[in-house]
CSV table of C-alpha atoms (C1' of nucleotides) in Angstrom, one decimal:
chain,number,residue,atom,x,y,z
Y,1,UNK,CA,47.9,9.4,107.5
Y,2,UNK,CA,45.3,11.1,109.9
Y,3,UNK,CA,42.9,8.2,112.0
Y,4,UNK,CA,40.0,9.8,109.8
Y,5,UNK,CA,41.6,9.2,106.4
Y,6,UNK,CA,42.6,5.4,107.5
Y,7,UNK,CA,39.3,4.7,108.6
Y,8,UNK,CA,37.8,6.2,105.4
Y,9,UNK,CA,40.4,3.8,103.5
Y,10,UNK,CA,39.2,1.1,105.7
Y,11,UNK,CA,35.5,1.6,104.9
Y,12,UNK,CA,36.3,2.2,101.1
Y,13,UNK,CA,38.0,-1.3,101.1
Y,14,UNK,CA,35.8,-3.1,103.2
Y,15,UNK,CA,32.1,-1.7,101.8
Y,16,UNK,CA,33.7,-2.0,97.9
Y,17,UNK,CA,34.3,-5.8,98.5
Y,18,UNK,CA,31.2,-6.6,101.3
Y,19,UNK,CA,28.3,-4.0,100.2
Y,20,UNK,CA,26.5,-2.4,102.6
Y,21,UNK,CA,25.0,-5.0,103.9
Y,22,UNK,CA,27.6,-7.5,104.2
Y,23,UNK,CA,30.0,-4.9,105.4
Y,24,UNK,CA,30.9,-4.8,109.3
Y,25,UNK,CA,31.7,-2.2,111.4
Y,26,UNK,CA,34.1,-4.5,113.4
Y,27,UNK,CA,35.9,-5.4,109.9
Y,28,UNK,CA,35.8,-1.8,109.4
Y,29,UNK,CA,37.8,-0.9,112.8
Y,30,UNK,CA,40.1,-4.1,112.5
Y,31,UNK,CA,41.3,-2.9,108.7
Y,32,UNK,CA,41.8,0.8,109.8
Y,33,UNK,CA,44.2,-0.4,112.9
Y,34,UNK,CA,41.9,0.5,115.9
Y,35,UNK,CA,38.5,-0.8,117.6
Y,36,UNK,CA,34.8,0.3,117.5
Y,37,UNK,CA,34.8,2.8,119.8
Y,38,UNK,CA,37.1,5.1,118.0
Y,39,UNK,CA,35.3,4.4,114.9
Y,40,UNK,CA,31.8,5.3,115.8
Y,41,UNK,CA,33.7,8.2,117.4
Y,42,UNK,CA,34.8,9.6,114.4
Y,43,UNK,CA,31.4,8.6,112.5
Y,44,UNK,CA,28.6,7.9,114.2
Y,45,UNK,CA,26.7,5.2,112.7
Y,46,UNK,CA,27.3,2.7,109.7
Y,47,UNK,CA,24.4,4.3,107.3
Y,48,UNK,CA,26.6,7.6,107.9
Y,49,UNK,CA,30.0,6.0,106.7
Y,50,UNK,CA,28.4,4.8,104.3
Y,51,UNK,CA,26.8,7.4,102.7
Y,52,UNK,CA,29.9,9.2,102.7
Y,53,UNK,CA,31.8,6.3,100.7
Y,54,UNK,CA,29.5,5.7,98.5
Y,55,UNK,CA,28.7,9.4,97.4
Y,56,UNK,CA,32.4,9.9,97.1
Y,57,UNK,CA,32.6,6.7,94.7
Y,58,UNK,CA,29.7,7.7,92.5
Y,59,UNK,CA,30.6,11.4,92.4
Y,60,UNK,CA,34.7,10.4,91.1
Y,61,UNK,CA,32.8,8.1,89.0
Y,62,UNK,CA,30.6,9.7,86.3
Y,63,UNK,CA,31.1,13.4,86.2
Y,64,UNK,CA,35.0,13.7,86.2
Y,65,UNK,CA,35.1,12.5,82.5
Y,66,UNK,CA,32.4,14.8,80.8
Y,67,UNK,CA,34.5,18.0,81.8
Y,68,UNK,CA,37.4,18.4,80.1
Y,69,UNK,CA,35.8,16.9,77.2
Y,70,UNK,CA,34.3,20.0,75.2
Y,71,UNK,CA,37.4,20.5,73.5
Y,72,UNK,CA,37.3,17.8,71.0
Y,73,UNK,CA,37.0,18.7,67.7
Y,74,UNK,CA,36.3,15.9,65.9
Y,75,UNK,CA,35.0,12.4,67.3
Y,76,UNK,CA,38.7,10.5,66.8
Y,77,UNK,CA,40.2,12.7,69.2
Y,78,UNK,CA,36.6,13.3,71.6
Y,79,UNK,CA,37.0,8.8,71.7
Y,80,UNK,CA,40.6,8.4,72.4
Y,81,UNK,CA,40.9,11.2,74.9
Y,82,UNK,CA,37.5,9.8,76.5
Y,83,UNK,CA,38.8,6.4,76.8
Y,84,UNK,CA,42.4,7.6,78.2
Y,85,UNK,CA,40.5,9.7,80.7
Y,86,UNK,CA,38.1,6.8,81.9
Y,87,UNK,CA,41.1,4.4,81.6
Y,88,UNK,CA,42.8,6.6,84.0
Y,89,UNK,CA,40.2,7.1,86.4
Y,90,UNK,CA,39.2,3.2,86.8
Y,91,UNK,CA,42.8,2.3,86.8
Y,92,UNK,CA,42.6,4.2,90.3
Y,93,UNK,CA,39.3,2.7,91.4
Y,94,UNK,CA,38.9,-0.6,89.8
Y,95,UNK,CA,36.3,-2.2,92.5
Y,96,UNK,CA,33.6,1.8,92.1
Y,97,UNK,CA,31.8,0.8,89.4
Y,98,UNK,CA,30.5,-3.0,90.8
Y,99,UNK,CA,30.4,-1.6,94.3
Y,100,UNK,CA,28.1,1.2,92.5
Y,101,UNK,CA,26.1,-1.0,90.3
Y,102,UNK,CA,25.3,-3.3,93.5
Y,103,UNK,CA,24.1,-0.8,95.5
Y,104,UNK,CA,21.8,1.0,93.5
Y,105,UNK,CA,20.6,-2.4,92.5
Y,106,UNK,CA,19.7,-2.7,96.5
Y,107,UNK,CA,18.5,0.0,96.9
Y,108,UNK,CA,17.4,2.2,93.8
Y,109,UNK,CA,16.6,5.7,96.2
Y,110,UNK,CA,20.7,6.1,96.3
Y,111,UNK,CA,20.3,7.3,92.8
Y,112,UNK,CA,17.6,9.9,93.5
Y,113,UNK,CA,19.5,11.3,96.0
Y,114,UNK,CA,22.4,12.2,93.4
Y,115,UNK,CA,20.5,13.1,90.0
Y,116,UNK,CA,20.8,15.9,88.3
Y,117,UNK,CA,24.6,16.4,89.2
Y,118,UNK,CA,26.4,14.4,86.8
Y,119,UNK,CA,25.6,14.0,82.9
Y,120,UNK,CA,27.6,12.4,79.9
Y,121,UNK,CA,28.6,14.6,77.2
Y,122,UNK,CA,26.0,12.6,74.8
Y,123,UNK,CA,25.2,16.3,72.5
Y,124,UNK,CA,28.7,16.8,72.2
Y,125,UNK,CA,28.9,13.2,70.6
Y,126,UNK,CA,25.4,13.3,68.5
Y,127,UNK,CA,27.0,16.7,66.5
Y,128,UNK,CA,30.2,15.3,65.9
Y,129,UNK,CA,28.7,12.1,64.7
Y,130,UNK,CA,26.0,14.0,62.4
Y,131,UNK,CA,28.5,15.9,61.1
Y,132,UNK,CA,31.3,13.4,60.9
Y,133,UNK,CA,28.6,10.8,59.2
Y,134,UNK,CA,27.3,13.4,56.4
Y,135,UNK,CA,30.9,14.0,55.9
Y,136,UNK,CA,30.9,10.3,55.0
Y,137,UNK,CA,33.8,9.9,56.9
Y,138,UNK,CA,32.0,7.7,59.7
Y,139,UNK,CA,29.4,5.6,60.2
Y,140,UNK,CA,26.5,6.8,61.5
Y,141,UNK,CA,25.8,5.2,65.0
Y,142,UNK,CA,23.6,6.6,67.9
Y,143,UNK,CA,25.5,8.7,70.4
Y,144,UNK,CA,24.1,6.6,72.9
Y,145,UNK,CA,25.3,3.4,72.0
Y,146,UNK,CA,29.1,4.6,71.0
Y,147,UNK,CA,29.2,5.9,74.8
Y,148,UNK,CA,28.0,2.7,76.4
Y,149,UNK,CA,30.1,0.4,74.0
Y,150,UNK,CA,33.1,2.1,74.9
Y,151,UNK,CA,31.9,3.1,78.8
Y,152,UNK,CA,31.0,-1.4,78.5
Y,153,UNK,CA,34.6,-1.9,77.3
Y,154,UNK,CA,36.4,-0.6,79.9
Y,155,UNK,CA,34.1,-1.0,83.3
Y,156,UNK,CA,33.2,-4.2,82.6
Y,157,UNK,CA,36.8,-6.4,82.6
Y,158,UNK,CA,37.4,-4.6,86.0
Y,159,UNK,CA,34.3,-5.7,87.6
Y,160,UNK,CA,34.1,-9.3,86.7
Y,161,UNK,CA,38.1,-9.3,87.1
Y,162,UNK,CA,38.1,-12.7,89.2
Y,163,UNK,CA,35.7,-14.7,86.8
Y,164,UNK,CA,37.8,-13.8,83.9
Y,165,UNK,CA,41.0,-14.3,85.6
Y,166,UNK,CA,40.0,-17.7,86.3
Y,167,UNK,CA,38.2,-18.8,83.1
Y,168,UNK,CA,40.5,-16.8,80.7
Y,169,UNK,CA,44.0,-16.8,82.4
Y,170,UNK,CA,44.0,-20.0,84.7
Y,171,UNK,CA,43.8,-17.5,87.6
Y,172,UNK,CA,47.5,-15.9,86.9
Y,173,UNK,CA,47.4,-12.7,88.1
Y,174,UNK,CA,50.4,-11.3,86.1
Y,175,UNK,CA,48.6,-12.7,83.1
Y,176,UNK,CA,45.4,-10.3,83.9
Y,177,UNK,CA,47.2,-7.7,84.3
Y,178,UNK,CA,49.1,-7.7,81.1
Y,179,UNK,CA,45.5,-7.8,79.1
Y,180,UNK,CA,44.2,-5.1,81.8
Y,181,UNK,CA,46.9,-2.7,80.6
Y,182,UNK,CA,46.8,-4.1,76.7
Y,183,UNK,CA,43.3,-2.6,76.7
Y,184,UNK,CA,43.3,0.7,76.5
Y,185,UNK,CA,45.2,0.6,73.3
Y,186,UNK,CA,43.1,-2.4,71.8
Y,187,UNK,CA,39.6,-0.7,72.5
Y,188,UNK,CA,40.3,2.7,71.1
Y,189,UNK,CA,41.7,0.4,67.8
Y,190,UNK,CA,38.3,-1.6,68.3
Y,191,UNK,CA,35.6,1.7,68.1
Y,192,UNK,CA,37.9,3.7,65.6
Y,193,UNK,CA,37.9,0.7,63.3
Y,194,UNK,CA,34.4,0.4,64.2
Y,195,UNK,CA,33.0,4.0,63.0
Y,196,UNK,CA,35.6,4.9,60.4
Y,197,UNK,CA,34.4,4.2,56.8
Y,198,UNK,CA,38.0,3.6,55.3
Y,199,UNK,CA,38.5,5.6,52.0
Y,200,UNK,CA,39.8,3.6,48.9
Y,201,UNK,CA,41.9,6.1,47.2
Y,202,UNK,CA,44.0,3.2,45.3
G,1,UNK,CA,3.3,-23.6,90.3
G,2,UNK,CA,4.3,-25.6,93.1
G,3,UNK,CA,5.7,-24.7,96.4
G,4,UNK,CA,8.5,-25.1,95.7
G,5,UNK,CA,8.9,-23.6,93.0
G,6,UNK,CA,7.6,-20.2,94.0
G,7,UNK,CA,10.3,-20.2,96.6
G,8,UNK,CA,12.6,-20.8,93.8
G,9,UNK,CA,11.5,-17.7,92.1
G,10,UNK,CA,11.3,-15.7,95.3
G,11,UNK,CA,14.6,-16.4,96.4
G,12,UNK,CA,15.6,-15.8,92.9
G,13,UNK,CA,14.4,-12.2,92.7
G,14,UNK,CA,15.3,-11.0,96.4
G,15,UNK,CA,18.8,-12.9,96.3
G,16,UNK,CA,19.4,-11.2,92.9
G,17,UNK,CA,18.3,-7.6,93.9
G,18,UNK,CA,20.1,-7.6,97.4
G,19,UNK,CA,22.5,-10.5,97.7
G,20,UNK,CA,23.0,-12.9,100.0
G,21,UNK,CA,23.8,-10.7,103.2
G,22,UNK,CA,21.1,-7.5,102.2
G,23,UNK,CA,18.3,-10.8,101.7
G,24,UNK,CA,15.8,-11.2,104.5
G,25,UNK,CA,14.1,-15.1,104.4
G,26,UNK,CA,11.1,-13.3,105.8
G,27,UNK,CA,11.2,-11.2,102.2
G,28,UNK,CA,11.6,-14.2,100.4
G,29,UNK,CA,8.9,-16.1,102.3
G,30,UNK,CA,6.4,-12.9,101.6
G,31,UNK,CA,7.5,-13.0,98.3
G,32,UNK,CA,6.9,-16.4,97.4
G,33,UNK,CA,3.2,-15.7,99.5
G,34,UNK,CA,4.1,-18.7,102.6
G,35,UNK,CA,5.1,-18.2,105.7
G,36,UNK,CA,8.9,-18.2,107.5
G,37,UNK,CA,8.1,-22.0,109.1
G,38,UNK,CA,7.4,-23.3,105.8
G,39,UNK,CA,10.6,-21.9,103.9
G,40,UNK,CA,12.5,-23.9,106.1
G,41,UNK,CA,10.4,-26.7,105.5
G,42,UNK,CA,11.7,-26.9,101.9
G,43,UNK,CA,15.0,-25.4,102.6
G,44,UNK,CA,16.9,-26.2,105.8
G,45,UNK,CA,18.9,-22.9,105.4
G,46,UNK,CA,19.9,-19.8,104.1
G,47,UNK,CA,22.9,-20.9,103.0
G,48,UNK,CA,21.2,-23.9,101.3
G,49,UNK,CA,18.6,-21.8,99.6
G,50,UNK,CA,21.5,-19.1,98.3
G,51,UNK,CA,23.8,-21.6,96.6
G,52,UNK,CA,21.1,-23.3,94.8
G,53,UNK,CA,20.4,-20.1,93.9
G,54,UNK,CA,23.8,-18.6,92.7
G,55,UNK,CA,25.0,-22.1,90.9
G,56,UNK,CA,21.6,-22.1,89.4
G,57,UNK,CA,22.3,-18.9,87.6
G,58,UNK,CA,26.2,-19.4,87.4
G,59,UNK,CA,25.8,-22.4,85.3
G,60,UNK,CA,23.1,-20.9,83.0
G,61,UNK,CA,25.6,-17.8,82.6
G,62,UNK,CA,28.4,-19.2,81.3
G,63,UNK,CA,28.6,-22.5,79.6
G,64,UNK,CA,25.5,-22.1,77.9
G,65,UNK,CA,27.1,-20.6,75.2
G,66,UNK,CA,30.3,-22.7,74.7
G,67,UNK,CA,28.4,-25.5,73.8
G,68,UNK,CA,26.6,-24.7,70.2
G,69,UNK,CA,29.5,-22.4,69.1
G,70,UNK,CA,31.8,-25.3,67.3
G,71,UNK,CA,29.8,-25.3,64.3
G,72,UNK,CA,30.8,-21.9,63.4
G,73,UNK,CA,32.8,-21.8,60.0
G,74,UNK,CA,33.9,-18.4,60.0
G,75,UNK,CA,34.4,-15.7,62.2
G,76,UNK,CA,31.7,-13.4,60.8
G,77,UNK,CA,29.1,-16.3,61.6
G,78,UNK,CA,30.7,-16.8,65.3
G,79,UNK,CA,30.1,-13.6,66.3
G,80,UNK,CA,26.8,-13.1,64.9
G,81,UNK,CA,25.3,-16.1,66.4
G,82,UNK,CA,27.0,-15.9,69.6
G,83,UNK,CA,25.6,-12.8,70.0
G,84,UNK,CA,22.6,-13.4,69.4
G,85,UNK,CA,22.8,-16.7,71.8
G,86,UNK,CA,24.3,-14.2,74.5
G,87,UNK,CA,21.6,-12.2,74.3
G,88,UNK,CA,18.8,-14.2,74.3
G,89,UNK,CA,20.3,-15.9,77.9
G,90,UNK,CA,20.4,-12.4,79.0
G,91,UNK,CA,17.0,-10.8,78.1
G,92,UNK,CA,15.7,-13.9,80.1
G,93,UNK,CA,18.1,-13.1,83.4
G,94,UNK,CA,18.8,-9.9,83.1
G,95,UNK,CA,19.5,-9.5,86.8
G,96,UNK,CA,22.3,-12.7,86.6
G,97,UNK,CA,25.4,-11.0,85.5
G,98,UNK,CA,25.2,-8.6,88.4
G,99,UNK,CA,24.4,-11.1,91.1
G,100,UNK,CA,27.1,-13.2,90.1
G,101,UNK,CA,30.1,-10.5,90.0
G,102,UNK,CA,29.0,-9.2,93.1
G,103,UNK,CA,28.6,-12.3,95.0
G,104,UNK,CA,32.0,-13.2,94.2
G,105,UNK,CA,33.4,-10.3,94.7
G,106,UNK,CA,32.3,-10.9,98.1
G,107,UNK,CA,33.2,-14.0,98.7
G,108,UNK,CA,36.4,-15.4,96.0
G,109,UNK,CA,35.6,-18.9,97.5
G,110,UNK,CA,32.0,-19.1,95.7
G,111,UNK,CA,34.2,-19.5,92.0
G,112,UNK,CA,36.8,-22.3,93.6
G,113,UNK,CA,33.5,-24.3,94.0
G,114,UNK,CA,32.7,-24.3,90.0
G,115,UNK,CA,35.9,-24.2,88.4
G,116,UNK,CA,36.8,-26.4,85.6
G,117,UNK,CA,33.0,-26.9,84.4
G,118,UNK,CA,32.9,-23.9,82.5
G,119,UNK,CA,34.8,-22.1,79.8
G,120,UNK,CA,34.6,-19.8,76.3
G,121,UNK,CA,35.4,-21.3,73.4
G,122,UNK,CA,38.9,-19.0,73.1
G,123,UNK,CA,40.5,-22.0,71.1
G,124,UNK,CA,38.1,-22.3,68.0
G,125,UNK,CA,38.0,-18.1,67.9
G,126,UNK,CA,41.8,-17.9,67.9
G,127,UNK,CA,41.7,-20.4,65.3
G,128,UNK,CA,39.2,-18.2,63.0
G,129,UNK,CA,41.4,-15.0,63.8
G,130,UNK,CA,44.4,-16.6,62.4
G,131,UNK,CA,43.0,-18.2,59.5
G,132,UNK,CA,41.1,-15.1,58.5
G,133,UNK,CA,43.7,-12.8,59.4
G,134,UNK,CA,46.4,-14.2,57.4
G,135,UNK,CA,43.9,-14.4,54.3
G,136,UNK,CA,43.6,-10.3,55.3
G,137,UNK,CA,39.8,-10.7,55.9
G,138,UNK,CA,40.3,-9.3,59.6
G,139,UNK,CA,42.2,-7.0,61.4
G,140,UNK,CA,44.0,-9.2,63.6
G,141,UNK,CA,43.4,-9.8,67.5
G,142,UNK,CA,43.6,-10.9,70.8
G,143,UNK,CA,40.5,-13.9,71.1
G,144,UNK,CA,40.5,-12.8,74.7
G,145,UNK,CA,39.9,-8.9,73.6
G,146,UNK,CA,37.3,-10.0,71.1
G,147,UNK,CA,35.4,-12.4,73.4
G,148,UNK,CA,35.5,-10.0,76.4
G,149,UNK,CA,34.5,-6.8,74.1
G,150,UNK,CA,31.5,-8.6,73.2
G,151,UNK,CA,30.4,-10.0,76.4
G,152,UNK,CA,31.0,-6.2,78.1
G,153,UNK,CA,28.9,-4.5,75.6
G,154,UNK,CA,26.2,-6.9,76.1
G,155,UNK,CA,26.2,-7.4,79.6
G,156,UNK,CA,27.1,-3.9,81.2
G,157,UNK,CA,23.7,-2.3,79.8
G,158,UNK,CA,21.6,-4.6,82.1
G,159,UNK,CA,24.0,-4.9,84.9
G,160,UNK,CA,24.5,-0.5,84.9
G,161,UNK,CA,20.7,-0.4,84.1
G,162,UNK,CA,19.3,1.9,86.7
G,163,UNK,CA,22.4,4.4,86.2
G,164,UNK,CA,21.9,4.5,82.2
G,165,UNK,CA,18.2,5.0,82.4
G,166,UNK,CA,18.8,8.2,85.0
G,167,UNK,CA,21.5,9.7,82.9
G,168,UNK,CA,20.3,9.1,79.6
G,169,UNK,CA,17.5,8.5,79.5
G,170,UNK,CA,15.6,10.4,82.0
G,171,UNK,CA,14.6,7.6,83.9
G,172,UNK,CA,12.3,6.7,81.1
G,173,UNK,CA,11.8,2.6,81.2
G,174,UNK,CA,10.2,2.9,77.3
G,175,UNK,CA,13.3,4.5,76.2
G,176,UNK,CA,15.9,2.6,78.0
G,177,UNK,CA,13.7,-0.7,76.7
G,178,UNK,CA,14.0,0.5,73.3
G,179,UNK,CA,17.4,1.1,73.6
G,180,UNK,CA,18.2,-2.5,74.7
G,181,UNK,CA,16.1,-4.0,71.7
G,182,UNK,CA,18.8,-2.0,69.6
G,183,UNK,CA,21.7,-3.7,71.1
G,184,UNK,CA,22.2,-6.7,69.6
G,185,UNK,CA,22.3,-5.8,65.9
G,186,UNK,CA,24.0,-2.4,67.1
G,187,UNK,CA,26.8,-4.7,68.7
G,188,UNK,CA,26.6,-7.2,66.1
G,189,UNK,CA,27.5,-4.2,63.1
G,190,UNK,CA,29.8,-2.7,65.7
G,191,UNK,CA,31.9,-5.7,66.0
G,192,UNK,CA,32.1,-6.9,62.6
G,193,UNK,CA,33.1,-3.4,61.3
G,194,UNK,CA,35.9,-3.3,64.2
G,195,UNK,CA,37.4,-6.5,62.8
G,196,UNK,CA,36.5,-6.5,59.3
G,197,UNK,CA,39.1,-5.2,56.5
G,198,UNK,CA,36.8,-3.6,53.6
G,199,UNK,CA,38.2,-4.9,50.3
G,200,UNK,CA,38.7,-1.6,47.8
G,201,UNK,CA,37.8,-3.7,44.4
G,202,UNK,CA,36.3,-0.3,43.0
V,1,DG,C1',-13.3,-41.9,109.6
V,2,DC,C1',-8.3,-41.6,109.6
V,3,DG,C1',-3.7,-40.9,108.6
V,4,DT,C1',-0.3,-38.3,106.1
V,5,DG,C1',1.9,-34.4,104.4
V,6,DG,C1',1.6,-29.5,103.3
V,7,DT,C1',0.6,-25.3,105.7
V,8,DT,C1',-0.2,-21.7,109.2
V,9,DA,C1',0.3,-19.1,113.4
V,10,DA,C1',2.8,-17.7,117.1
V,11,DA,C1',5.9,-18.0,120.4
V,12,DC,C1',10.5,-18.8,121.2
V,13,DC,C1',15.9,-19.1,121.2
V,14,DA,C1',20.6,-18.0,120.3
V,15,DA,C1',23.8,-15.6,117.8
V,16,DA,C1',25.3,-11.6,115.5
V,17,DT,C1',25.5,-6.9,115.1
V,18,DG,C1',25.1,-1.8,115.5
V,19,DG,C1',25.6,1.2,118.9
V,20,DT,C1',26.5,3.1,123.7
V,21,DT,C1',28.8,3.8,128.0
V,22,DA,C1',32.2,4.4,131.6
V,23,DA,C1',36.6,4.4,133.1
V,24,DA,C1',41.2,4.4,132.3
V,25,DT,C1',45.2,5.7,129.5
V,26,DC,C1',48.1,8.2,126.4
V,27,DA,C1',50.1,12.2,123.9
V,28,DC,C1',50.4,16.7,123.5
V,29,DG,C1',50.7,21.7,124.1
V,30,DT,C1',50.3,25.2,127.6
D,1,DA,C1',51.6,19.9,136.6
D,2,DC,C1',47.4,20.4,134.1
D,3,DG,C1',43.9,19.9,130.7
D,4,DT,C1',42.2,18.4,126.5
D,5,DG,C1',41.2,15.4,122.9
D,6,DA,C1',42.5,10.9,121.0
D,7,DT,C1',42.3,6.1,122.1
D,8,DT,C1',41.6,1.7,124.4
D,9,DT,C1',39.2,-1.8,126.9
D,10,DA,C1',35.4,-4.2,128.2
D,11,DA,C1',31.2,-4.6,129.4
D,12,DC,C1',26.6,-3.7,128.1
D,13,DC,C1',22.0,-2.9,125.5
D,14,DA,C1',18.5,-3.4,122.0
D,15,DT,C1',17.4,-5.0,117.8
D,16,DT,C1',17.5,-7.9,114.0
D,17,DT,C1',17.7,-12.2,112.1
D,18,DG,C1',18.2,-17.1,111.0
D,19,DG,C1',16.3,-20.9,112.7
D,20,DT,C1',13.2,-24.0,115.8
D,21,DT,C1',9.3,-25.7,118.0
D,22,DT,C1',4.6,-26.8,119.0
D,23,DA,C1',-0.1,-27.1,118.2
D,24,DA,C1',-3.5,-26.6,115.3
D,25,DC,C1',-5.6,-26.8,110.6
D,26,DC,C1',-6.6,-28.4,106.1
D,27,DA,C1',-6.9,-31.3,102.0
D,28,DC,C1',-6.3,-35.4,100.2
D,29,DG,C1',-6.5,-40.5,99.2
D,30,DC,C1',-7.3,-44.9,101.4
DNA sequence: GCGTGGTTAAACCAAATGGTTAAATCACGT
DNA sequence: ACGTGATTTAACCATTTGGTTTAACCACGC
């Protein structure tokens, strides 16, 4: 591992957990093995590190799922494959999304800076629910909120991991885990059972 | 409004939006329309100020709802009027949930402070599940999945709010409003159509 | 009128922090 | 042996920031 790559670790680590804000250089240096000067060699300045974290994080973040998402043909498949894909991707960065969420909550320009790039695949969705519902084979639900109920479903247990842990699971870690990893089977069960209008062929 | 209280609701709103390390006591002092001198008049320090602050909105969060839930008969009942509790506490902070996961994220230690006073009523739920799942009412589940699903579909829409409203939205605040007014009979019908097993008496 | 407590203004202090600098050292290929 | 870029050490600087202090001011009840 290059100095460059173990400092970006560093930062990642230290700015997910701290914010910007709360986040110090000299943390920074001590988690990546060396001292200040090297570090503002390599990068000059904190807002500059920063940046480059947190665009990272929010780029891996929303546009890696809508991709290779065109391909679904009917919403059962477009929801399991979208929740395996997401699942896979948080799994990877569980502390993005709350690092994300705080920042932009500090400081709301960090969003304008990234519009237009990223997108959720929201017409894909609307036609196979339209044509799915007048199929009568689901039930009819905005796009919108079938996205952020599932997108809720599996951000949400990641970010408020230590609260839940503590007031769920007694704070056993091996315990957390085990309902981390139950989840991506129980919520595609939850939304399928959710939208599909069950036929009574008896 | 007294003094004091405007501070309250100053520190409130600038502790919320940028934590406690991105928060400036002059900010809060501007916001609350006094001067620096006089903050510490009422508040010897930051510190004090913050985790007034942060239990303050840690102990509306959570136990609020535990309380009133024991009179729920059936399972269909729980989750409607927890629901509906949850989202009431929510509309009136929405900026809470956030704050809170963040601020412990931070710093673990802030939870160790405040555990043991809280808790979700997992008990009575478990009980309904069983009962109603062995009379094959409902599809049977974890209480801990159940509880959390709800609680992530409520709370991630306000806590990802600027993010939703820029890639759905188009950064439209009528919309996004609109939207949230939706939620809690959305989530309500979403819910009870995950767990509920349609009889077929046709 | 007078004291008391809330309030302001402005200057001030000490610590923390981002950032710089200079000199020395180290590792490496040439 | 030499040079170059990576790295360290340690001192240093400027700014920010939490917090204090002092004096004055104001409103109020007694």
């Amino acid at each position: 591992m290059t100095t460059e790559e173990s400092i970006l670790k560093a930062a990642r680590k230290v700015f997910q957990r701290k914010g910007l804000e709360g986040a110090r250089m000299q943390e920074i240096a001590d988690e990546a093995g060396i001292n200040k000067a090297l570090l503002h060699y390599y990068f000059r300045s904190k807002e500059n590190l920063f940046e480059k974290i947190f665009s990272e994080a929010f780029e891996k973040m929303l546009p890696a799922v809508s991709g290779y998402l065109s391909e679904a043909t009917n919403l059962r498949q477009f929801v399991v494959f979208f929740i395996e894909k997401y699942f896979e991707l948080i799994s990877e960065m569980p502390y993005a999304p709350q690092f994300i969420l705080q920042e932009i909550n500090r400081n709301p320009n960090l969003i304008a800076n990234l519009t237009g790039k990223f997108g959720l695949p929201v017409e894909l969705v609307k036609e196979l629910i339209k044509r799915e519902a007048d199929a009568g084979l689901i039930v009819p639900i905005r796009p919108e909120h079938l996205m952020i109920n599932i997108i809720s479903m599996i951000i949400f247990p990641f970010a408020a991991k230590p609260i839940i842990m503590t007031v769920l699971f007694k704070n056993k870690q091996q315990a957390y885990d085990e309902f981390l990893n139950q989840r991506q089977a129980v919520i595609a069960d939850f939304v399928l059972a959710a939208i599909t209008i069950k036929k009574c062929d008896q």
